[in-house]
PDB file of C-alpha atoms and ligand atoms in Angstrom:
ATOM      1  CA  UNK A   1     -22.621  -6.510 -20.557  1.00  0.00           C
ATOM      2  CA  UNK A   2     -21.736  -2.948 -19.572  1.00  0.00           C
ATOM      3  CA  UNK A   3     -20.253  -1.943 -16.232  1.00  0.00           C
ATOM      4  CA  UNK A   4     -21.137   1.190 -14.327  1.00  0.00           C
ATOM      5  CA  UNK A   5     -19.662   2.562 -11.147  1.00  0.00           C
ATOM      6  CA  UNK A   6     -21.256   4.720  -8.501  1.00  0.00           C
ATOM      7  CA  UNK A   7     -20.105   5.810  -5.090  1.00  0.00           C
ATOM      8  CA  UNK A   8     -21.597   7.423  -2.055  1.00  0.00           C
ATOM      9  CA  UNK A   9     -21.509   7.415   1.719  1.00  0.00           C
ATOM     10  CA  UNK A  10     -23.236   6.688   4.948  1.00  0.00           C
ATOM     11  CA  UNK A  11     -23.166  10.004   6.758  1.00  0.00           C
ATOM     12  CA  UNK A  12     -23.740   9.986  10.509  1.00  0.00           C
ATOM     13  CA  UNK A  13     -23.687  12.330  13.448  1.00  0.00           C
ATOM     14  CA  UNK A  14     -23.647  11.835  17.181  1.00  0.00           C
ATOM     15  CA  UNK A  15     -26.722  13.100  18.939  1.00  0.00           C
ATOM     16  CA  UNK A  16     -26.300  13.730  22.688  1.00  0.00           C
ATOM     17  CA  UNK A  17     -23.447  12.778  24.988  1.00  0.00           C
ATOM     18  CA  UNK A  18     -22.314  10.002  27.306  1.00  0.00           C
ATOM     19  CA  UNK A  19     -24.545   6.973  27.858  1.00  0.00           C
ATOM     20  CA  UNK A  20     -27.493   8.563  26.072  1.00  0.00           C
ATOM     21  CA  UNK A  21     -25.636   9.407  22.863  1.00  0.00           C
ATOM     22  CA  UNK A  22     -27.252   8.066  19.684  1.00  0.00           C
ATOM     23  CA  UNK A  23     -25.836   7.714  16.213  1.00  0.00           C
ATOM     24  CA  UNK A  24     -28.135   9.110  13.538  1.00  0.00           C
ATOM     25  CA  UNK A  25     -27.672   8.395   9.842  1.00  0.00           C
ATOM     26  CA  UNK A  26     -28.639  10.676   6.977  1.00  0.00           C
ATOM     27  CA  UNK A  27     -31.219   9.387   4.482  1.00  0.00           C
ATOM     28  CA  UNK A  28     -32.498  11.303   1.482  1.00  0.00           C
ATOM     29  CA  UNK A  29     -36.134  10.852   0.467  1.00  0.00           C
ATOM     30  CA  UNK A  30     -36.656  10.078  -3.210  1.00  0.00           C
ATOM     31  CA  UNK A  31     -39.750  11.326  -5.128  1.00  0.00           C
ATOM     32  CA  UNK A  32     -41.323   7.844  -4.702  1.00  0.00           C
ATOM     33  CA  UNK A  33     -40.711   8.084  -0.907  1.00  0.00           C
ATOM     34  CA  UNK A  34     -37.939   5.449  -0.913  1.00  0.00           C
ATOM     35  CA  UNK A  35     -34.907   6.210   1.223  1.00  0.00           C
ATOM     36  CA  UNK A  36     -31.416   6.499  -0.172  1.00  0.00           C
ATOM     37  CA  UNK A  37     -28.002   7.730   0.906  1.00  0.00           C
ATOM     38  CA  UNK A  38     -26.063  10.389  -1.026  1.00  0.00           C
ATOM     39  CA  UNK A  39     -24.539   8.641  -4.028  1.00  0.00           C
ATOM     40  CA  UNK A  40     -24.162   8.832  -7.798  1.00  0.00           C
ATOM     41  CA  UNK A  41     -22.083   8.063 -10.890  1.00  0.00           C
ATOM     42  CA  UNK A  42     -18.315   8.107 -10.868  1.00  0.00           C
ATOM     43  CA  UNK A  43     -17.711  10.561 -13.725  1.00  0.00           C
ATOM     44  CA  UNK A  44     -14.736  10.554 -16.065  1.00  0.00           C
ATOM     45  CA  UNK A  45     -11.601  11.816 -14.323  1.00  0.00           C
ATOM     46  CA  UNK A  46     -12.970  10.952 -10.864  1.00  0.00           C
ATOM     47  CA  UNK A  47     -12.242   8.081  -8.534  1.00  0.00           C
ATOM     48  CA  UNK A  48     -14.712   6.556  -6.076  1.00  0.00           C
ATOM     49  CA  UNK A  49     -13.632   8.945  -3.324  1.00  0.00           C
ATOM     50  CA  UNK A  50     -13.790  12.202  -5.286  1.00  0.00           C
ATOM     51  CA  UNK A  51     -17.107  11.177  -6.841  1.00  0.00           C
ATOM     52  CA  UNK A  52     -18.605  10.365  -3.420  1.00  0.00           C
ATOM     53  CA  UNK A  53     -17.435  13.747  -2.059  1.00  0.00           C
ATOM     54  CA  UNK A  54     -18.983  15.598  -5.006  1.00  0.00           C
ATOM     55  CA  UNK A  55     -22.257  13.682  -4.778  1.00  0.00           C
ATOM     56  CA  UNK A  56     -22.558  14.308  -1.048  1.00  0.00           C
ATOM     57  CA  UNK A  57     -21.974  18.030  -1.604  1.00  0.00           C
ATOM     58  CA  UNK A  58     -24.492  18.177  -4.476  1.00  0.00           C
ATOM     59  CA  UNK A  59     -27.203  16.131  -2.768  1.00  0.00           C
ATOM     60  CA  UNK A  60     -26.860  17.289   0.841  1.00  0.00           C
ATOM     61  CA  UNK A  61     -24.590  20.365   0.909  1.00  0.00           C
ATOM     62  CA  UNK A  62     -22.223  18.523   3.230  1.00  0.00           C
ATOM     63  CA  UNK A  63     -18.447  18.728   2.880  1.00  0.00           C
ATOM     64  CA  UNK A  64     -17.565  15.160   3.810  1.00  0.00           C
ATOM     65  CA  UNK A  65     -14.406  13.695   5.329  1.00  0.00           C
ATOM     66  CA  UNK A  66     -14.213   9.912   5.225  1.00  0.00           C
ATOM     67  CA  UNK A  67     -13.374   7.641   8.141  1.00  0.00           C
ATOM     68  CA  UNK A  68     -10.429   5.480   7.056  1.00  0.00           C
ATOM     69  CA  UNK A  69     -10.830   1.720   6.789  1.00  0.00           C
ATOM     70  CA  UNK A  70     -14.550   1.421   6.087  1.00  0.00           C
ATOM     71  CA  UNK A  71     -15.241  -0.539   2.891  1.00  0.00           C
ATOM     72  CA  UNK A  72     -18.632  -1.560   1.614  1.00  0.00           C
ATOM     73  CA  UNK A  73     -19.935  -2.451  -1.820  1.00  0.00           C
ATOM     74  CA  UNK A  74     -23.126  -3.454  -3.517  1.00  0.00           C
ATOM     75  CA  UNK A  75     -23.533  -4.777  -7.023  1.00  0.00           C
ATOM     76  CA  UNK A  76     -26.715  -5.296  -8.998  1.00  0.00           C
ATOM     77  CA  UNK A  77     -27.880  -5.892 -12.562  1.00  0.00           C
ATOM     78  CA  UNK A  78     -30.440  -3.993 -14.540  1.00  0.00           C
ATOM     79  CA  UNK A  79     -31.393  -3.697 -18.207  1.00  0.00           C
ATOM     80  CA  UNK A  80     -31.101  -0.510 -20.282  1.00  0.00           C
ATOM     81  CA  UNK A  81     -32.311  -0.543 -23.909  1.00  0.00           C
ATOM     82  CA  UNK A  82     -32.317  -4.357 -23.754  1.00  0.00           C
ATOM     83  CA  UNK A  83     -28.679  -4.471 -22.603  1.00  0.00           C
ATOM     84  CA  UNK A  84     -27.543  -5.914 -19.281  1.00  0.00           C
ATOM     85  CA  UNK A  85     -25.743  -3.434 -17.031  1.00  0.00           C
ATOM     86  CA  UNK A  86     -23.770  -4.424 -13.909  1.00  0.00           C
ATOM     87  CA  UNK A  87     -23.665  -1.581 -11.470  1.00  0.00           C
ATOM     88  CA  UNK A  88     -21.137  -1.565  -8.652  1.00  0.00           C
ATOM     89  CA  UNK A  89     -21.519   0.918  -5.813  1.00  0.00           C
ATOM     90  CA  UNK A  90     -18.761   1.728  -3.315  1.00  0.00           C
ATOM     91  CA  UNK A  91     -19.780   3.256   0.011  1.00  0.00           C
ATOM     92  CA  UNK A  92     -17.694   5.378   2.381  1.00  0.00           C
ATOM     93  CA  UNK A  93     -18.469   6.406   5.944  1.00  0.00           C
ATOM     94  CA  UNK A  94     -18.474  10.006   7.076  1.00  0.00           C
ATOM     95  CA  UNK A  95     -19.104  11.751  10.385  1.00  0.00           C
ATOM     96  CA  UNK A  96     -20.476  15.287  10.590  1.00  0.00           C
ATOM     97  CA  UNK A  97     -21.044  17.543  13.567  1.00  0.00           C
ATOM     98  CA  UNK A  98     -24.027  19.529  12.284  1.00  0.00           C
ATOM     99  CA  UNK A  99     -27.529  18.361  11.393  1.00  0.00           C
ATOM    100  CA  UNK A 100     -27.743  20.960   8.576  1.00  0.00           C
ATOM    101  CA  UNK A 101     -28.630  19.477   5.195  1.00  0.00           C
ATOM    102  CA  UNK A 102     -29.382  21.245   1.914  1.00  0.00           C
ATOM    103  CA  UNK A 103     -31.077  18.833  -0.434  1.00  0.00           C
ATOM    104  CA  UNK A 104     -31.055  19.145  -4.220  1.00  0.00           C
ATOM    105  CA  UNK A 105     -33.959  18.982  -6.708  1.00  0.00           C
ATOM    106  CA  UNK A 106     -33.428  15.180  -6.913  1.00  0.00           C
ATOM    107  CA  UNK A 107     -34.963  14.551  -3.467  1.00  0.00           C
ATOM    108  CA  UNK A 108     -38.045  15.697  -1.707  1.00  0.00           C
ATOM    109  CA  UNK A 109     -36.655  15.660   1.815  1.00  0.00           C
ATOM    110  CA  UNK A 110     -34.286  14.032   4.275  1.00  0.00           C
ATOM    111  CA  UNK A 111     -34.318  12.287   7.648  1.00  0.00           C
ATOM    112  CA  UNK A 112     -31.719  11.611  10.341  1.00  0.00           C
ATOM    113  CA  UNK A 113     -32.556   8.080  11.457  1.00  0.00           C
ATOM    114  CA  UNK A 114     -31.326   5.621  14.040  1.00  0.00           C
ATOM    115  CA  UNK A 115     -30.053   2.478  12.262  1.00  0.00           C
ATOM    116  CA  UNK A 116     -32.892   0.246  13.523  1.00  0.00           C
ATOM    117  CA  UNK A 117     -35.521   2.682  12.208  1.00  0.00           C
ATOM    118  CA  UNK A 118     -33.738   2.954   8.867  1.00  0.00           C
ATOM    119  CA  UNK A 119     -33.514  -0.832   8.555  1.00  0.00           C
ATOM    120  CA  UNK A 120     -37.279  -1.101   9.165  1.00  0.00           C
ATOM    121  CA  UNK A 121     -38.026   1.475   6.475  1.00  0.00           C
ATOM    122  CA  UNK A 122     -35.621   0.278   3.778  1.00  0.00           C
ATOM    123  CA  UNK A 123     -36.899  -2.246   1.208  1.00  0.00           C
ATOM    124  CA  UNK A 124     -33.762  -3.930  -0.112  1.00  0.00           C
ATOM    125  CA  UNK A 125     -32.007  -6.532   1.992  1.00  0.00           C
ATOM    126  CA  UNK A 126     -28.552  -5.482   0.815  1.00  0.00           C
ATOM    127  CA  UNK A 127     -29.195  -1.881   1.931  1.00  0.00           C
ATOM    128  CA  UNK A 128     -30.427  -3.076   5.339  1.00  0.00           C
ATOM    129  CA  UNK A 129     -27.214  -5.106   5.725  1.00  0.00           C
ATOM    130  CA  UNK A 130     -25.060  -2.159   4.698  1.00  0.00           C
ATOM    131  CA  UNK A 131     -26.719   0.135   7.242  1.00  0.00           C
ATOM    132  CA  UNK A 132     -26.018  -2.450   9.966  1.00  0.00           C
ATOM    133  CA  UNK A 133     -22.395  -2.682   8.803  1.00  0.00           C
ATOM    134  CA  UNK A 134     -21.943   1.102   8.673  1.00  0.00           C
ATOM    135  CA  UNK A 135     -23.461   1.438  12.146  1.00  0.00           C
ATOM    136  CA  UNK A 136     -21.196  -1.257  13.587  1.00  0.00           C
ATOM    137  CA  UNK A 137     -18.151   0.515  12.145  1.00  0.00           C
ATOM    138  CA  UNK A 138     -19.321   3.928  13.367  1.00  0.00           C
ATOM    139  CA  UNK A 139     -19.819   2.519  16.889  1.00  0.00           C
ATOM    140  CA  UNK A 140     -16.289   1.104  16.848  1.00  0.00           C
ATOM    141  CA  UNK A 141     -14.966   4.431  15.592  1.00  0.00           C
ATOM    142  CA  UNK A 142     -16.651   6.266  18.477  1.00  0.00           C
ATOM    143  CA  UNK A 143     -15.254   3.798  21.039  1.00  0.00           C
ATOM    144  CA  UNK A 144     -11.757   4.145  19.556  1.00  0.00           C
ATOM    145  CA  UNK A 145     -11.952   7.945  19.675  1.00  0.00           C
ATOM    146  CA  UNK A 146     -12.846   7.744  23.359  1.00  0.00           C
ATOM    147  CA  UNK A 147     -10.038   5.282  24.114  1.00  0.00           C
ATOM    148  CA  UNK A 148      -7.488   7.402  22.222  1.00  0.00           C
ATOM    149  CA  UNK A 149      -8.621  10.511  24.051  1.00  0.00           C
ATOM    150  CA  UNK A 150      -8.021   8.843  27.434  1.00  0.00           C
ATOM    151  CA  UNK A 151      -4.575   7.525  26.572  1.00  0.00           C
ATOM    152  CA  UNK A 152      -3.278  10.494  24.591  1.00  0.00           C
ATOM    153  CA  UNK A 153      -3.192  12.297  27.958  1.00  0.00           C
ATOM    154  CA  UNK A 154      -1.181   9.580  29.702  1.00  0.00           C
ATOM    155  CA  UNK A 155       2.129  11.549  29.800  1.00  0.00           C
ATOM    156  CA  UNK A 156       0.437  14.353  31.712  1.00  0.00           C
ATOM    157  CA  UNK A 157      -0.891  11.926  34.336  1.00  0.00           C
ATOM    158  CA  UNK A 158       2.413  10.208  35.195  1.00  0.00           C
ATOM    159  CA  UNK A 159       4.816  12.031  37.495  1.00  0.00           C
ATOM    160  CA  UNK A 160       8.122  10.774  36.102  1.00  0.00           C
ATOM    161  CA  UNK A 161       7.294  10.226  32.443  1.00  0.00           C
ATOM    162  CA  UNK A 162      10.374   8.901  30.608  1.00  0.00           C
ATOM    163  CA  UNK A 163       8.930   8.061  27.205  1.00  0.00           C
ATOM    164  CA  UNK A 164       8.355  10.478  24.323  1.00  0.00           C
ATOM    165  CA  UNK A 165       5.113  12.420  24.557  1.00  0.00           C
ATOM    166  CA  UNK A 166       3.837  11.899  21.051  1.00  0.00           C
ATOM    167  CA  UNK A 167       1.126   9.264  20.930  1.00  0.00           C
ATOM    168  CA  UNK A 168       1.297   6.515  18.277  1.00  0.00           C
ATOM    169  CA  UNK A 169      -1.945   4.616  18.872  1.00  0.00           C
ATOM    170  CA  UNK A 170      -2.037   2.279  15.875  1.00  0.00           C
ATOM    171  CA  UNK A 171      -3.798   2.151  12.537  1.00  0.00           C
ATOM    172  CA  UNK A 172      -5.903  -0.035  10.301  1.00  0.00           C
ATOM    173  CA  UNK A 173      -9.505  -1.012   9.710  1.00  0.00           C
ATOM    174  CA  UNK A 174     -11.577  -1.352  12.860  1.00  0.00           C
ATOM    175  CA  UNK A 175     -13.125  -4.561  11.506  1.00  0.00           C
ATOM    176  CA  UNK A 176      -9.757  -6.201  10.756  1.00  0.00           C
ATOM    177  CA  UNK A 177      -9.532  -9.983  11.171  1.00  0.00           C
ATOM    178  CA  UNK A 178      -5.871  -9.688  12.154  1.00  0.00           C
ATOM    179  CA  UNK A 179      -4.337  -7.448  14.811  1.00  0.00           C
ATOM    180  CA  UNK A 180      -0.515  -7.191  14.817  1.00  0.00           C
ATOM    181  CA  UNK A 181       1.126  -6.075  18.037  1.00  0.00           C
ATOM    182  CA  UNK A 182       4.738  -4.855  18.182  1.00  0.00           C
ATOM    183  CA  UNK A 183       6.896  -3.405  20.948  1.00  0.00           C
ATOM    184  CA  UNK A 184       7.000   0.389  20.832  1.00  0.00           C
ATOM    185  CA  UNK A 185       7.318   3.134  18.198  1.00  0.00           C
ATOM    186  CA  UNK A 186      10.797   3.984  16.903  1.00  0.00           C
ATOM    187  CA  UNK A 187      12.039   7.434  15.956  1.00  0.00           C
ATOM    188  CA  UNK A 188      10.334   7.425  12.516  1.00  0.00           C
ATOM    189  CA  UNK A 189       7.033   6.329  14.045  1.00  0.00           C
ATOM    190  CA  UNK A 190       7.369   9.018  16.735  1.00  0.00           C
ATOM    191  CA  UNK A 191       7.821  11.686  14.055  1.00  0.00           C
ATOM    192  CA  UNK A 192       5.001  10.505  11.814  1.00  0.00           C
ATOM    193  CA  UNK A 193       2.574   9.280  14.495  1.00  0.00           C
ATOM    194  CA  UNK A 194       2.135   5.987  12.624  1.00  0.00           C
ATOM    195  CA  UNK A 195       3.263   2.468  13.595  1.00  0.00           C
ATOM    196  CA  UNK A 196       5.861   0.463  11.667  1.00  0.00           C
ATOM    197  CA  UNK A 197       6.863   3.016   9.037  1.00  0.00           C
ATOM    198  CA  UNK A 198      10.635   2.439   9.244  1.00  0.00           C
ATOM    199  CA  UNK A 199      12.832  -0.563   8.343  1.00  0.00           C
ATOM    200  CA  UNK A 200      10.920  -2.918  10.646  1.00  0.00           C
ATOM    201  CA  UNK A 201       7.739  -1.785   8.914  1.00  0.00           C
ATOM    202  CA  UNK A 202       9.125  -2.717   5.482  1.00  0.00           C
ATOM    203  CA  UNK A 203       9.981  -6.175   6.724  1.00  0.00           C
ATOM    204  CA  UNK A 204       6.584  -6.480   8.370  1.00  0.00           C
ATOM    205  CA  UNK A 205       4.909  -5.623   5.041  1.00  0.00           C
ATOM    206  CA  UNK A 206       6.629  -8.602   3.401  1.00  0.00           C
ATOM    207  CA  UNK A 207       5.495 -10.899   6.238  1.00  0.00           C
ATOM    208  CA  UNK A 208       1.903  -9.681   5.872  1.00  0.00           C
ATOM    209  CA  UNK A 209       2.061 -10.677   2.196  1.00  0.00           C
ATOM    210  CA  UNK A 210       3.266 -14.176   3.201  1.00  0.00           C
ATOM    211  CA  UNK A 211      -0.020 -14.565   5.082  1.00  0.00           C
ATOM    212  CA  UNK A 212      -1.892 -13.635   1.905  1.00  0.00           C
ATOM    213  CA  UNK A 213      -2.954 -10.303   3.391  1.00  0.00           C
ATOM    214  CA  UNK A 214      -2.442  -6.638   2.587  1.00  0.00           C
ATOM    215  CA  UNK A 215      -1.246  -4.018   5.045  1.00  0.00           C
ATOM    216  CA  UNK A 216      -4.429  -2.017   4.473  1.00  0.00           C
ATOM    217  CA  UNK A 217      -6.480  -4.980   5.760  1.00  0.00           C
ATOM    218  CA  UNK A 218      -4.766  -5.505   9.125  1.00  0.00           C
ATOM    219  CA  UNK A 219      -4.675  -3.461  12.304  1.00  0.00           C
ATOM    220  CA  UNK A 220      -1.159  -2.591  13.510  1.00  0.00           C
ATOM    221  CA  UNK A 221      -0.291  -1.328  16.976  1.00  0.00           C
ATOM    222  CA  UNK A 222       2.395  -1.574  19.660  1.00  0.00           C
ATOM    223  CA  UNK A 223       2.409  -2.718  23.300  1.00  0.00           C
ATOM    224  CA  UNK A 224       3.756   0.717  24.261  1.00  0.00           C
ATOM    225  CA  UNK A 225       2.379   3.668  22.309  1.00  0.00           C
ATOM    226  CA  UNK A 226       5.174   6.162  23.068  1.00  0.00           C
ATOM    227  CA  UNK A 227       8.774   6.164  21.805  1.00  0.00           C
ATOM    228  CA  UNK A 228      11.352   5.040  24.381  1.00  0.00           C
ATOM    229  CA  UNK A 229      14.258   7.499  23.864  1.00  0.00           C
ATOM    230  CA  UNK A 230      17.288   6.050  22.045  1.00  0.00           C
ATOM    231  CA  UNK A 231      15.145   3.061  21.172  1.00  0.00           C
ATOM    232  CA  UNK A 232      15.713   1.373  24.526  1.00  0.00           C
ATOM    233  CA  UNK A 233      13.405  -1.455  25.603  1.00  0.00           C
ATOM    234  CA  UNK A 234      10.360  -0.163  27.465  1.00  0.00           C
ATOM    235  CA  UNK A 235      10.436  -0.886  31.193  1.00  0.00           C
ATOM    236  CA  UNK A 236       7.946  -3.152  32.970  1.00  0.00           C
ATOM    237  CA  UNK A 237       6.257  -0.097  34.456  1.00  0.00           C
ATOM    238  CA  UNK A 238       5.889   1.520  31.046  1.00  0.00           C
ATOM    239  CA  UNK A 239       4.465  -1.675  29.544  1.00  0.00           C
ATOM    240  CA  UNK A 240       2.007  -1.920  32.444  1.00  0.00           C
ATOM    241  CA  UNK A 241       0.860   1.692  31.939  1.00  0.00           C
ATOM    242  CA  UNK A 242       0.032   0.984  28.289  1.00  0.00           C
ATOM    243  CA  UNK A 243      -1.517  -2.482  28.729  1.00  0.00           C
ATOM    244  CA  UNK A 244      -5.140  -1.454  29.184  1.00  0.00           C
ATOM    245  CA  UNK A 245      -4.975   0.593  26.019  1.00  0.00           C
ATOM    246  CA  UNK A 246      -3.996  -2.523  24.039  1.00  0.00           C
ATOM    247  CA  UNK A 247      -6.726  -4.662  25.611  1.00  0.00           C
ATOM    248  CA  UNK A 248      -9.177  -1.830  24.888  1.00  0.00           C
ATOM    249  CA  UNK A 249      -8.146  -1.840  21.216  1.00  0.00           C
ATOM    250  CA  UNK A 250      -8.505  -5.629  20.984  1.00  0.00           C
ATOM    251  CA  UNK A 251     -11.926  -5.481  22.620  1.00  0.00           C
ATOM    252  CA  UNK A 252     -13.138  -2.887  20.117  1.00  0.00           C
ATOM    253  CA  UNK A 253     -11.717  -4.534  17.003  1.00  0.00           C
ATOM    254  CA  UNK A 254     -12.526  -8.140  17.985  1.00  0.00           C
ATOM    255  CA  UNK A 255     -10.029  -9.678  15.530  1.00  0.00           C
ATOM    256  CA  UNK A 256      -9.897 -13.396  14.764  1.00  0.00           C
ATOM    257  CA  UNK A 257      -6.166 -13.447  15.541  1.00  0.00           C
ATOM    258  CA  UNK A 258      -3.826 -11.214  17.496  1.00  0.00           C
ATOM    259  CA  UNK A 259      -0.235 -11.723  16.379  1.00  0.00           C
ATOM    260  CA  UNK A 260       2.175 -10.988  19.219  1.00  0.00           C
ATOM    261  CA  UNK A 261       5.480  -9.945  17.681  1.00  0.00           C
ATOM    262  CA  UNK A 262       8.372 -10.298  20.091  1.00  0.00           C
ATOM    263  CA  UNK A 263       8.863 -10.605  23.830  1.00  0.00           C
ATOM    264  CA  UNK A 264       7.476  -7.205  24.816  1.00  0.00           C
ATOM    265  CA  UNK A 265       4.134  -7.827  23.085  1.00  0.00           C
ATOM    266  CA  UNK A 266       3.928 -11.433  24.311  1.00  0.00           C
ATOM    267  CA  UNK A 267       4.975 -10.487  27.829  1.00  0.00           C
ATOM    268  CA  UNK A 268       2.512  -7.621  27.987  1.00  0.00           C
ATOM    269  CA  UNK A 269      -0.486  -9.665  26.851  1.00  0.00           C
ATOM    270  CA  UNK A 270       0.241 -13.260  27.942  1.00  0.00           C
ATOM    271  CA  UNK A 271       2.712 -12.646  30.765  1.00  0.00           C
ATOM    272  CA  UNK A 272       5.667 -14.713  29.503  1.00  0.00           C
ATOM    273  CA  UNK A 273       8.696 -14.246  27.223  1.00  0.00           C
ATOM    274  CA  UNK A 274      10.738 -16.729  25.187  1.00  0.00           C
ATOM    275  CA  UNK A 275       9.215 -16.187  21.741  1.00  0.00           C
ATOM    276  CA  UNK A 276      12.040 -17.967  19.940  1.00  0.00           C
ATOM    277  CA  UNK A 277      11.092 -21.299  21.465  1.00  0.00           C
ATOM    278  CA  UNK A 278       7.340 -20.689  21.535  1.00  0.00           C
ATOM    279  CA  UNK A 279       6.857 -18.998  18.160  1.00  0.00           C
ATOM    280  CA  UNK A 280       4.105 -20.543  16.034  1.00  0.00           C
ATOM    281  CA  UNK A 281       2.048 -21.397  19.135  1.00  0.00           C
ATOM    282  CA  UNK A 282      -1.586 -20.348  19.297  1.00  0.00           C
ATOM    283  CA  UNK A 283      -2.921 -19.526  22.720  1.00  0.00           C
ATOM    284  CA  UNK A 284      -6.566 -18.783  23.392  1.00  0.00           C
ATOM    285  CA  UNK A 285      -7.429 -16.467  26.285  1.00  0.00           C
ATOM    286  CA  UNK A 286     -10.814 -14.912  26.993  1.00  0.00           C
ATOM    287  CA  UNK A 287     -12.076 -15.953  23.545  1.00  0.00           C
ATOM    288  CA  UNK A 288      -9.161 -14.219  21.769  1.00  0.00           C
ATOM    289  CA  UNK A 289      -6.651 -16.287  19.751  1.00  0.00           C
ATOM    290  CA  UNK A 290      -3.024 -15.154  20.025  1.00  0.00           C
ATOM    291  CA  UNK A 291      -0.270 -16.272  17.663  1.00  0.00           C
ATOM    292  CA  UNK A 292       3.262 -15.890  18.997  1.00  0.00           C
ATOM    293  CA  UNK A 293       6.029 -14.789  16.651  1.00  0.00           C
ATOM    294  CA  UNK A 294       9.222 -12.745  16.512  1.00  0.00           C
ATOM    295  CA  UNK A 295       9.530  -8.990  16.254  1.00  0.00           C
ATOM    296  CA  UNK A 296      10.638  -7.758  12.782  1.00  0.00           C
ATOM    297  CA  UNK A 297      13.606  -5.923  14.363  1.00  0.00           C
ATOM    298  CA  UNK A 298      14.961  -9.293  15.606  1.00  0.00           C
ATOM    299  CA  UNK A 299      14.826 -10.594  12.030  1.00  0.00           C
ATOM    300  CA  UNK A 300      16.600  -7.475  10.747  1.00  0.00           C
ATOM    301  CA  UNK A 301      19.390  -8.106  13.258  1.00  0.00           C
ATOM    302  CA  UNK A 302      19.674 -11.858  12.598  1.00  0.00           C
ATOM    303  CA  UNK A 303      18.595 -12.696   9.049  1.00  0.00           C
ATOM    304  CA  UNK A 304      18.458 -16.424   9.916  1.00  0.00           C
ATOM    305  CA  UNK A 305      15.395 -15.766  12.072  1.00  0.00           C
ATOM    306  CA  UNK A 306      13.421 -14.628   9.032  1.00  0.00           C
ATOM    307  CA  UNK A 307      12.385 -18.216   8.304  1.00  0.00           C
ATOM    308  CA  UNK A 308      10.766 -18.559  11.756  1.00  0.00           C
ATOM    309  CA  UNK A 309       8.715 -15.424  11.312  1.00  0.00           C
ATOM    310  CA  UNK A 310       7.821 -16.324   7.748  1.00  0.00           C
ATOM    311  CA  UNK A 311       6.589 -19.781   8.845  1.00  0.00           C
ATOM    312  CA  UNK A 312       4.377 -18.135  11.470  1.00  0.00           C
ATOM    313  CA  UNK A 313       2.814 -15.745   8.963  1.00  0.00           C
ATOM    314  CA  UNK A 314       2.224 -18.589   6.495  1.00  0.00           C
ATOM    315  CA  UNK A 315       0.527 -20.489   9.329  1.00  0.00           C
ATOM    316  CA  UNK A 316      -1.637 -17.426   9.970  1.00  0.00           C
ATOM    317  CA  UNK A 317      -2.622 -17.419   6.284  1.00  0.00           C
ATOM    318  CA  UNK A 318      -3.660 -21.086   6.486  1.00  0.00           C
ATOM    319  CA  UNK A 319      -5.643 -20.544   9.683  1.00  0.00           C
ATOM    320  CA  UNK A 320      -7.547 -17.650   8.145  1.00  0.00           C
ATOM    321  CA  UNK A 321      -8.400 -19.726   5.070  1.00  0.00           C
ATOM    322  CA  UNK A 322      -9.760 -22.580   7.210  1.00  0.00           C
ATOM    323  CA  UNK A 323     -12.543 -20.427   8.692  1.00  0.00           C
TER     324      UNK A 323
HETATM  325  N1  URA B   1       8.522  -1.417  16.285  1.00  0.00           N
HETATM  326  C1  URA B   1       7.383  -1.537  17.000  1.00  0.00           C
HETATM  327  O1  URA B   1       7.276  -2.438  17.819  1.00  0.00           O
HETATM  328  N2  URA B   1       6.382  -0.687  16.783  1.00  0.00           N
HETATM  329  C2  URA B   1       6.445   0.271  15.862  1.00  0.00           C
HETATM  330  O2  URA B   1       5.481   1.015  15.694  1.00  0.00           O
HETATM  331  C3  URA B   1       7.625   0.382  15.098  1.00  0.00           C
HETATM  332  C4  URA B   1       8.655  -0.470  15.324  1.00  0.00           C
END
């Protein structure tokens, strides 16, 4: 059997504003009138991402940027010269602001379609499922952009703002099964605008592996999204100001488990502290399952606590496998 690799993307744009906004996806019309998305062979010297970018440019004239975290594949067999070929296709997701498309000789036209209309017109079940998946991710992306926009302006709305002003909202796939919540960004996170990139982040990476997961597969955020100067603990008022942002993130992502790391995260979400006695407990609230554990910084300070955190992440791994 031979293997072949292709890549392409679901390209969407937002049509209209507010409540009436619609997401429209780009479909190219093949000579036999079937619909397709921009995609093609991964050539020698390319990876899936560079090949998808080139194909999108060649087939639609669009210079695509990809939304991080979206992952979709299809695989199918066909026969060429009597030999079985397994073709694997990787799909990215891209948002554009213009409806301009310049098709190539390979297609006879294009359409911007709402997902439901595209699903009705497509023949293959796997393509219908992928359109639904891409649409779900794009909707989450739009909601997250709106949430981030509201909270990035928080410092300007509060009279006596005592935290840093750079916003560290969180990162990871919007369809993650696991959402990890820490305390607040440190100095490194404040500089880079990303959560858990310092020493605590390194330790957290090893814990994620204990659960049988990869960092790229989990969503990571903090109860407070702004650096408290000199790394002090955030105050109750500061935690309260940032709480709705966290619940907004959880509502958008809809993870199977939210791991509350440390007293600030647990206090902010569940309203109590005492994680060293309650770690390993699962608490369900409003259809969300929370797992209580320690903060990585506590483990860095007291190595002996590593075992507690490790046990909790192993438990998380077992719970995820059970589903
Ligand atoms: N500690 C946290 O709680 N959050 C970060 O982003 C980094 C360290």
